[in-house]
C-alpha cells in the first residue's frame, strides 16, 4: 500500500476500498469462498468483489469457458455468436427483458438507460430515491430528501463530489412512500422520463418495500407516461434467476443488470421492452469499445447456464446459508447485548448497529451508528473474515456450512472484543 500510495491517490482504484479497516488489503489470490493476502493470511470472503461473485471465485464452468475463449481471441471490434446467445438467455430469465444491449459497467448501463428513456418519452427529468445508488454517473449521485436538485439538504451524499454535478433534471423522492411519489409526479409527471429505483433497496440498507408499494409505483408511472426502471445491478440474478422483479412480481419497462451476470468479468446490460429499446436502434447513440467483449460474454453465458440449470437447488441453498448466517449473527448479538440487526435480501446481508428495531426505512438506516459497526468489521478482518465496514455481506454458492460455522465463531469473539469496553452503555433504541 505504501508503494501504491506514491502513485495512486489513497492507493486504491475505487474510493470505497480505502475504508477497509485496519488497512485496505492487497490480495494475491481468490478461489471459491476464500481469499489470500500478500502476507499469506487467508480470509473467508463476504465482500464478494462488491457483488459479482455469486458463484464464488473461479467457478470452474466459468473459468473453463473463459480459457477456451482466450485461445480464440479477446476483443473483435465485431460481432460473435455468444452475444446473441447471451441476449436470448437474459430474455428467457428476466421478466421485463425483450431486447438487450451490453455495456461494461453498471454505471454505464444506467447512463444508457437514462438516455434511452429520455429519447423514448421525449422528456428530460428523472426521479430517483433517497439513498439509492446507481453508480457514479454525475446526475444520479443526487440524494436529497425530496429536494428537487438533490445534494443541497441531503442527509448523506451517495458519492462525494466537491461541486454540483447533479443539475436540475433529477428529482429525489423518499422510497417506499407512494404518496410522496404521487405528489412529485402530480407536479412534474409530464416532464419525467423515468422513475429509477432498486426494487429491493440493497444499497440503502437491504430494505424491502411495504405491501403494494411497487405495484402502486407501476400504476403511477403508467398514469403519468413515465418509464419504470429497476436498477438490478445488485439484485439481478442474485435474488432469483429473474432478479427482484421475479421476487416482487412487478415488471419494469427497463432493467439494468451487471455484477452477478458474469462472475467477476466486466459486463453490464440494459434490458427492456422492445418498443422502448428500439429507440436505441433508431435515435440514440449507444457505444463502447469493450461492449460485448468475447471474454466477458462467454463468462456471462457460463454463469447464467449454471444459474438457470441449477436454480432449483442453488437458490434455496443460498437462502439457507444466508439465513443461518444472519440468524446466527443476531443470536450472538443478543447474547452479547449488542444492538445489531442483520437484514436479509436473498443471499445479501446488511448489518445495522444501534438502529431502531426493526429497521424499516432509510431514516432508520441513517439513525444507525457506523463507528461500532466499523470496529466489529475490523475485529472480524483480524480473525480471517473479509468484510466491509458498511456491514454489507454477500454470501456465495461457494460458501459452505463449515464456513458459516467458522464465521459465527469469529463473530462471537469479535462481539466480545467490541462489547468489552462498551457493554455498560450498549442499548438498542426501542421503536415506540
Ligand atoms: C444498484 C447499483 N447500481 C449501479 C451500480 C454501478 O455499477 P458499477 O460499479 O459496475 O459501475 C452499483 C454499484 O455498486 C449498484 O450497486
Coordinates of C-alpha atoms and ligand atoms in Angstrom, one line a residue:
X1 CA 0.0 0.0 0.0
X2 CA 2.9 2.4 0.7
X3 CA 4.2 1.8 -2.8
X4 CA 0.8 2.2 -4.3
X5 CA 0.1 5.5 -2.4
X6 CA 3.1 7.1 -4.1
X7 CA 1.5 6.9 -7.5
X8 CA -2.2 6.1 -6.9
X9 CA -4.3 8.6 -4.8
X10 CA -5.0 6.7 -1.4
X11 CA -3.5 3.6 -3.1
X12 CA -6.9 2.3 -4.3
X13 CA -8.7 2.4 -7.6
X14 CA -12.3 2.6 -6.3
X15 CA -12.8 5.1 -3.4
X16 CA -14.7 2.9 -1.0
X17 CA -11.9 0.4 -0.9
X18 CA -9.8 2.9 1.1
X19 CA -12.3 2.5 4.0
X20 CA -11.4 -1.1 4.8
X21 CA -10.0 -1.5 8.4
X22 CA -7.4 -1.9 9.7
X23 CA -6.0 -1.3 6.2
X24 CA -7.0 -1.8 2.6
X25 CA -5.8 -5.3 1.9
X26 CA -3.6 -6.4 -1.0
X27 CA -4.5 -9.8 -2.4
X28 CA -2.6 -12.4 -4.2
X29 CA -5.4 -14.9 -4.9
X30 CA -9.0 -16.0 -4.6
X31 CA -10.7 -19.3 -5.0
X32 CA -14.2 -20.5 -4.0
X33 CA -15.1 -18.7 -0.8
X34 CA -11.5 -17.9 0.2
X35 CA -9.0 -15.1 -0.5
X36 CA -5.3 -14.8 0.3
X37 CA -3.4 -11.6 1.0
X38 CA 0.2 -10.7 0.4
X39 CA 1.2 -11.8 3.9
X40 CA -0.3 -15.2 3.3
X41 CA -3.4 -14.6 5.5
X42 CA -6.5 -16.5 4.4
X43 CA -10.0 -15.0 4.6
X44 CA -13.5 -16.2 4.2
X45 CA -14.8 -13.7 1.7
X46 CA -18.0 -11.8 2.2
X47 CA -17.1 -8.7 0.2
X48 CA -17.8 -10.8 -2.9
X49 CA -16.0 -8.2 -5.0
X50 CA -18.9 -5.9 -4.2
X51 CA -21.5 -8.3 -5.6
X52 CA -20.4 -10.1 -8.7
X53 CA -19.1 -13.4 -7.0
X54 CA -22.5 -15.1 -6.6
X55 CA -20.9 -18.4 -7.7
X56 CA -17.7 -17.7 -5.7
X57 CA -14.2 -17.1 -7.0
X58 CA -13.1 -19.0 -10.1
X59 CA -16.2 -21.1 -10.6
X60 CA -14.8 -24.0 -12.8
X61 CA -17.6 -23.8 -15.5
X62 CA -16.9 -20.1 -15.9
X63 CA -13.1 -20.3 -15.9
X64 CA -13.2 -23.2 -18.5
X65 CA -15.3 -21.1 -20.8
X66 CA -13.0 -18.1 -20.4
X67 CA -9.9 -20.2 -21.0
X68 CA -11.4 -21.6 -24.2
X69 CA -12.3 -18.1 -25.4
X70 CA -8.8 -16.7 -24.6
X71 CA -7.4 -19.1 -27.2
X72 CA -9.9 -17.8 -29.7
X73 CA -9.5 -14.0 -29.1
X74 CA -10.4 -11.4 -26.6
X75 CA -12.0 -8.5 -28.4
X76 CA -13.0 -8.5 -32.0
X77 CA -14.5 -5.0 -32.6
X78 CA -17.1 -7.0 -34.4
X79 CA -19.9 -9.5 -33.5
X80 CA -19.6 -13.1 -32.3
X81 CA -22.3 -15.7 -31.7
X82 CA -22.1 -15.7 -27.9
X83 CA -23.6 -12.2 -27.8
X84 CA -26.9 -13.3 -29.3
X85 CA -26.8 -16.4 -27.0
X86 CA -26.4 -14.1 -24.0
X87 CA -29.3 -11.8 -25.1
X88 CA -31.5 -14.8 -25.5
X89 CA -30.6 -16.1 -22.0
X90 CA -31.4 -12.7 -20.4
X91 CA -34.7 -12.5 -22.3
X92 CA -35.6 -16.0 -21.0
X93 CA -34.6 -15.3 -17.4
X94 CA -35.6 -11.6 -16.7
X95 CA -39.3 -10.9 -16.9
X96 CA -39.0 -7.4 -18.4
X97 CA -36.4 -8.3 -21.0
X98 CA -37.5 -8.4 -24.6
X99 CA -34.3 -6.8 -26.1
X100 CA -30.8 -6.4 -24.6
X101 CA -27.8 -4.1 -25.1
X102 CA -24.5 -4.7 -23.5
X103 CA -22.1 -2.3 -21.8
X104 CA -19.1 -2.9 -19.4
X105 CA -20.1 -1.4 -16.0
X106 CA -23.3 -0.8 -14.1
X107 CA -22.7 3.0 -14.2
X108 CA -22.5 3.0 -18.0
X109 CA -25.7 0.9 -18.3
X110 CA -27.5 3.3 -16.1
X111 CA -26.3 6.1 -18.4
X112 CA -27.6 4.2 -21.4
X113 CA -30.9 3.6 -19.7
X114 CA -31.5 7.2 -18.9
X115 CA -30.6 8.2 -22.4
X116 CA -33.0 5.6 -23.9
X117 CA -35.8 6.6 -21.5
X118 CA -35.3 10.3 -22.4
X119 CA -35.4 9.5 -26.1
X120 CA -38.4 7.2 -25.8
X121 CA -40.5 9.7 -23.9
X122 CA -39.2 13.0 -25.3
X123 CA -38.9 14.1 -21.6
X124 CA -35.8 15.1 -19.6
X125 CA -36.4 14.7 -15.9
X126 CA -35.6 11.5 -13.9
X127 CA -36.9 10.6 -10.5
X128 CA -34.6 8.7 -8.1
X129 CA -34.9 7.8 -4.5
X130 CA -33.1 8.8 -1.3
X131 CA -30.1 6.7 -0.5
X132 CA -30.3 4.7 -3.7
X133 CA -27.0 4.3 -5.5
X134 CA -26.9 4.0 -9.3
X135 CA -23.2 4.2 -9.9
X136 CA -21.1 7.4 -10.2
X137 CA -22.6 9.0 -13.3
X138 CA -23.0 12.7 -12.3
X139 CA -26.8 13.2 -12.3
X140 CA -27.6 10.0 -10.5
X141 CA -25.5 10.9 -7.5
X142 CA -28.3 13.1 -6.2
X143 CA -29.6 12.1 -2.8
X144 CA -31.6 14.9 -1.1
X145 CA -34.7 14.2 0.9
X146 CA -37.4 15.2 -1.6
X147 CA -35.3 18.1 -2.8
X148 CA -35.7 18.9 -6.5
X149 CA -32.0 19.3 -7.1
X150 CA -30.6 16.8 -4.7
X151 CA -27.4 17.5 -3.0
X152 CA -28.3 20.7 -1.0
X153 CA -30.0 19.3 2.1
X154 CA -29.1 15.7 1.6
X155 CA -28.9 13.5 4.7
X156 CA -25.9 11.8 3.1
X157 CA -24.4 12.1 -0.3
X158 CA -24.3 8.8 -2.1
X159 CA -20.9 9.7 -3.6
X160 CA -18.8 12.7 -2.9
X161 CA -18.0 15.4 -5.4
X162 CA -16.9 18.9 -4.5
X163 CA -19.2 20.7 -6.9
X164 CA -22.8 20.4 -8.0
X165 CA -22.7 17.5 -10.5
X166 CA -26.4 16.8 -10.4
X167 CA -28.3 19.6 -12.1
X168 CA -32.0 20.4 -12.1
X169 CA -33.2 17.4 -14.0
X170 CA -33.0 14.8 -11.3
X171 CA -35.8 14.8 -8.7
X172 CA -35.2 12.9 -5.4
X173 CA -38.0 11.2 -3.6
X174 CA -38.3 9.2 -0.4
X175 CA -38.6 5.5 -1.2
X176 CA -41.5 3.2 -0.1
X177 CA -43.8 6.3 0.2
X178 CA -46.4 6.1 -2.6
X179 CA -48.0 9.4 -1.5
X180 CA -44.7 11.3 -1.9
X181 CA -44.2 9.9 -5.4
X182 CA -47.8 10.6 -6.3
X183 CA -47.3 14.2 -5.2
X184 CA -44.0 14.6 -7.1
X185 CA -45.5 13.2 -10.3
X186 CA -48.6 15.4 -9.9
X187 CA -46.3 18.3 -10.0
X188 CA -43.6 17.1 -12.5
X189 CA -45.1 14.0 -14.1
X190 CA -45.4 15.4 -17.6
X191 CA -41.7 16.1 -17.7
X192 CA -40.5 12.9 -16.1
X193 CA -38.9 10.3 -18.5
X194 CA -38.1 7.6 -15.9
X195 CA -38.6 6.6 -12.3
X196 CA -35.4 4.7 -11.3
X197 CA -35.0 2.5 -8.3
X198 CA -33.6 -0.6 -6.7
X199 CA -36.8 -2.6 -6.3
X200 CA -35.2 -4.2 -3.2
X201 CA -33.1 -1.4 -1.8
X202 CA -29.8 -3.2 -1.0
X203 CA -27.5 -0.2 -1.3
X204 CA -29.6 1.9 1.1
X205 CA -29.9 -0.7 3.8
X206 CA -31.3 -4.0 2.4
X207 CA -34.9 -2.8 2.6
X208 CA -38.0 -4.4 1.2
X209 CA -40.9 -2.2 0.2
X210 CA -44.1 -2.4 2.1
X211 CA -47.0 -4.4 0.6
X212 CA -48.4 -2.9 -2.6
X213 CA -45.8 -0.1 -2.9
X214 CA -44.1 -1.4 -6.1
X215 CA -47.4 -2.1 -7.8
X216 CA -48.5 1.4 -6.9
X217 CA -45.3 2.9 -8.4
X218 CA -46.0 0.8 -11.6
X219 CA -49.6 2.3 -11.7
X220 CA -48.3 5.9 -11.1
X221 CA -45.7 5.5 -13.9
X222 CA -48.4 4.3 -16.3
X223 CA -50.7 7.1 -15.3
X224 CA -48.1 9.8 -16.0
X225 CA -46.5 8.1 -19.0
X226 CA -43.1 7.7 -17.3
X227 CA -40.9 4.6 -17.7
X228 CA -40.2 2.5 -14.7
X229 CA -36.6 1.4 -14.4
X230 CA -35.3 -1.2 -12.0
X231 CA -31.6 -1.0 -11.3
X232 CA -30.9 -4.6 -10.7
X233 CA -27.1 -4.3 -10.8
X234 CA -27.0 -6.0 -7.3
X235 CA -30.3 -7.9 -7.2
X236 CA -30.3 -9.2 -10.8
X237 CA -29.7 -13.0 -10.9
X238 CA -29.0 -12.8 -7.2
X239 CA -32.4 -12.6 -5.5
X240 CA -33.8 -15.1 -8.1
X241 CA -32.9 -16.1 -11.6
X242 CA -35.1 -13.2 -12.8
X243 CA -33.9 -10.9 -10.0
X244 CA -36.0 -8.6 -7.8
X245 CA -38.7 -8.3 -10.4
X246 CA -39.3 -12.0 -10.3
X247 CA -39.3 -12.0 -6.4
X248 CA -41.7 -9.0 -6.2
X249 CA -43.9 -9.8 -9.2
X250 CA -43.7 -6.2 -10.5
X251 CA -42.3 -5.7 -14.1
X252 CA -40.4 -2.5 -15.0
X253 CA -40.1 -1.2 -18.5
X254 CA -36.3 -1.2 -18.4
X255 CA -33.8 -3.1 -16.3
X256 CA -30.1 -2.5 -15.6
X257 CA -28.1 -5.7 -15.0
X258 CA -24.4 -6.2 -14.1
X259 CA -22.4 -7.7 -11.2
X260 CA -23.6 -11.3 -10.7
X261 CA -24.2 -11.6 -14.5
X262 CA -20.6 -12.7 -15.2
X263 CA -18.8 -13.9 -12.1
X264 CA -16.4 -11.0 -12.0
X265 CA -15.8 -10.4 -15.7
X266 CA -16.8 -6.8 -16.5
X267 CA -20.1 -6.7 -18.3
X268 CA -23.5 -4.9 -17.8
X269 CA -26.7 -4.9 -19.7
X270 CA -29.8 -2.7 -20.4
X271 CA -32.8 -4.9 -21.0
X272 CA -36.4 -3.9 -21.6
X273 CA -39.5 -3.6 -23.7
X274 CA -38.8 -4.0 -27.4
X275 CA -40.6 -0.8 -28.4
X276 CA -38.6 1.3 -25.9
X277 CA -35.3 -0.4 -26.7
X278 CA -35.9 0.3 -30.4
X279 CA -35.1 4.0 -29.8
X280 CA -31.6 2.9 -29.1
X281 CA -31.5 1.4 -32.6
X282 CA -33.1 4.4 -34.3
X283 CA -32.4 7.5 -32.4
X284 CA -29.8 7.5 -29.6
X285 CA -26.2 6.6 -29.7
X286 CA -25.1 3.5 -27.7
X287 CA -21.4 2.9 -27.8
X288 CA -18.4 1.3 -26.1
X289 CA -15.1 -0.2 -27.3
X290 CA -15.4 -3.1 -25.0
X291 CA -19.1 -3.8 -25.3
X292 CA -19.7 -7.4 -25.9
X293 CA -16.1 -8.3 -25.4
X294 CA -15.8 -12.0 -26.0
X295 CA -14.3 -13.0 -22.7
X296 CA -16.9 -11.3 -20.6
X297 CA -19.7 -12.6 -22.8
X298 CA -18.7 -16.2 -22.6
X299 CA -18.2 -15.8 -18.8
X300 CA -21.8 -14.4 -18.6
X301 CA -23.2 -17.3 -20.7
X302 CA -21.4 -19.9 -18.5
X303 CA -22.6 -18.1 -15.3
X304 CA -26.2 -17.9 -16.5
X305 CA -26.1 -21.5 -17.6
X306 CA -25.2 -22.5 -14.0
X307 CA -27.9 -20.2 -12.5
X308 CA -30.6 -21.4 -14.9
X309 CA -29.9 -25.1 -14.9
X310 CA -29.3 -25.4 -11.1
X311 CA -31.8 -22.8 -9.9
X312 CA -33.9 -25.4 -8.1
X313 CA -31.1 -26.3 -5.7
X314 CA -28.8 -23.3 -5.9
X315 CA -31.2 -20.5 -4.7
X316 CA -32.7 -22.5 -1.8
X317 CA -29.2 -23.3 -0.7
X318 CA -28.1 -19.7 -0.8
X319 CA -31.2 -18.7 1.2
X320 CA -30.5 -21.4 3.8
X321 CA -26.8 -20.4 4.2
X322 CA -27.5 -16.6 4.3
X323 CA -30.5 -17.2 6.7
X324 CA -28.4 -19.3 9.0
X325 CA -25.6 -16.7 9.0
X326 CA -28.0 -13.8 9.6
X327 CA -29.9 -15.6 12.3
X328 CA -26.6 -16.8 13.9
X329 CA -25.3 -13.2 14.0
X330 CA -28.5 -11.9 15.6
X331 CA -28.5 -14.6 18.2
X332 CA -24.9 -13.9 19.1
X333 CA -25.6 -10.1 19.2
X334 CA -28.4 -10.7 21.6
X335 CA -26.2 -12.9 23.8
X336 CA -23.6 -10.1 23.9
X337 CA -26.1 -7.3 24.4
X338 CA -25.0 -5.8 21.0
X339 CA -27.7 -3.6 19.3
X340 CA -27.1 -5.4 16.0
X341 CA -29.6 -6.3 13.3
X342 CA -28.9 -8.5 10.2
X343 CA -31.3 -7.6 7.4
X344 CA -31.7 -10.2 4.6
X345 CA -32.4 -9.9 0.9
X346 CA -31.8 -13.3 -0.5
X347 CA -28.1 -14.0 -0.2
X348 CA -27.3 -10.4 0.8
X349 CA -27.0 -9.5 4.5
X350 CA -26.7 -5.9 5.8
X351 CA -25.8 -5.3 9.4
X352 CA -27.1 -2.3 11.3
X353 CA -25.8 -1.3 14.7
X354 CA -27.8 0.8 17.1
X355 CA -30.7 1.5 14.6
X356 CA -34.4 1.4 15.6
X357 CA -35.7 -2.1 15.7
X358 CA -36.8 -3.4 13.3
X359 CA -35.1 -1.3 10.6
X360 CA -37.8 -0.4 8.0
X361 CA -36.8 2.8 6.3
X362 CA -33.8 4.8 5.1
X363 CA -34.3 7.2 8.0
X364 CA -33.8 4.1 10.3
X365 CA -30.7 3.2 8.4
X366 CA -29.3 6.8 8.9
X367 CA -30.0 6.5 12.6
X368 CA -27.6 3.6 13.0
X369 CA -24.1 4.0 14.4
X370 CA -21.4 3.4 11.8
X371 CA -18.4 3.5 14.3
X372 CA -19.1 0.3 16.3
X373 CA -20.0 -1.5 13.1
X374 CA -16.6 -0.5 11.8
X375 CA -15.0 -1.7 15.0
X376 CA -16.8 -5.1 14.5
X377 CA -15.7 -5.3 10.9
X378 CA -12.1 -4.6 11.9
X379 CA -12.2 -7.3 14.6
X380 CA -13.6 -9.7 12.0
X381 CA -10.9 -8.9 9.4
X382 CA -8.3 -9.6 12.1
X383 CA -10.0 -13.0 12.6
X384 CA -9.9 -14.0 8.9
X385 CA -13.2 -12.7 7.5
X386 CA -13.1 -10.3 4.6
X387 CA -16.0 -8.0 5.4
X388 CA -16.7 -4.3 4.8
X389 CA -17.1 -1.6 7.4
X390 CA -20.6 -0.9 5.9
X391 CA -21.9 -4.3 7.1
X392 CA -22.9 -5.4 3.6
X393 CA -22.1 -9.1 3.3
X394 CA -22.5 -11.2 0.1
X395 CA -23.0 -15.0 0.5
X396 CA -22.0 -17.1 -2.5
X397 CA -22.7 -20.5 -3.8
X398 CA -19.1 -21.4 -2.8
X399 CA -19.7 -20.8 0.9
X400 CA -20.3 -23.9 2.9
X401 CA -21.9 -24.8 6.2
X402 CA -18.4 -25.1 7.7
X403 CA -17.7 -21.5 6.5
X404 CA -20.8 -20.3 8.3
X405 CA -19.8 -22.2 11.5
X406 CA -16.2 -20.7 11.4
X407 CA -17.7 -17.3 10.6
X408 CA -20.0 -17.4 13.6
X409 CA -17.2 -18.4 15.9
X410 CA -15.3 -15.3 14.7
X411 CA -18.4 -13.1 15.2
X412 CA -18.7 -14.4 18.7
X413 CA -15.1 -13.5 19.5
X414 CA -15.3 -10.1 17.7
X415 CA -18.5 -9.2 19.5
X416 CA -16.9 -10.0 22.9
X417 CA -14.0 -7.7 21.9
X418 CA -16.2 -4.9 20.7
X419 CA -18.7 -5.1 23.5
X420 CA -15.9 -5.3 26.1
X421 CA -15.5 -1.6 26.7
X422 CA -18.9 -0.8 25.5
X423 CA -21.1 -3.3 27.3
X424 CA -22.2 -1.0 30.0
X425 CA -23.6 1.6 27.6
X426 CA -24.9 -0.7 24.9
X427 CA -28.6 -0.3 24.5
X428 CA -30.7 -0.6 21.3
X429 CA -33.2 2.3 20.9
X430 CA -36.7 0.7 21.0
X431 CA -39.2 1.5 18.4
X432 CA -42.2 3.2 20.0
Ligands
LIG1 C1 -27.5 -0.6 -7.5 C2 -26.3 -0.2 -8.3 N1 -26.4 0.4 -9.5 C3 -25.3 0.7 -10.2 C4 -24.0 0.5 -9.7 C5 -22.8 0.9 -10.5 O1 -22.2 -0.3 -11.0 P1 -20.6 -0.2 -11.4 O2 -19.9 -0.1 -10.1 O3 -20.4 -1.5 -12.1 O4 -20.4 1.0 -12.3 C6 -23.9 -0.2 -8.5 C7 -22.5 -0.5 -7.9 O5 -22.3 -0.9 -6.8 C8 -25.0 -0.5 -7.7 O6 -24.9 -1.1 -6.5

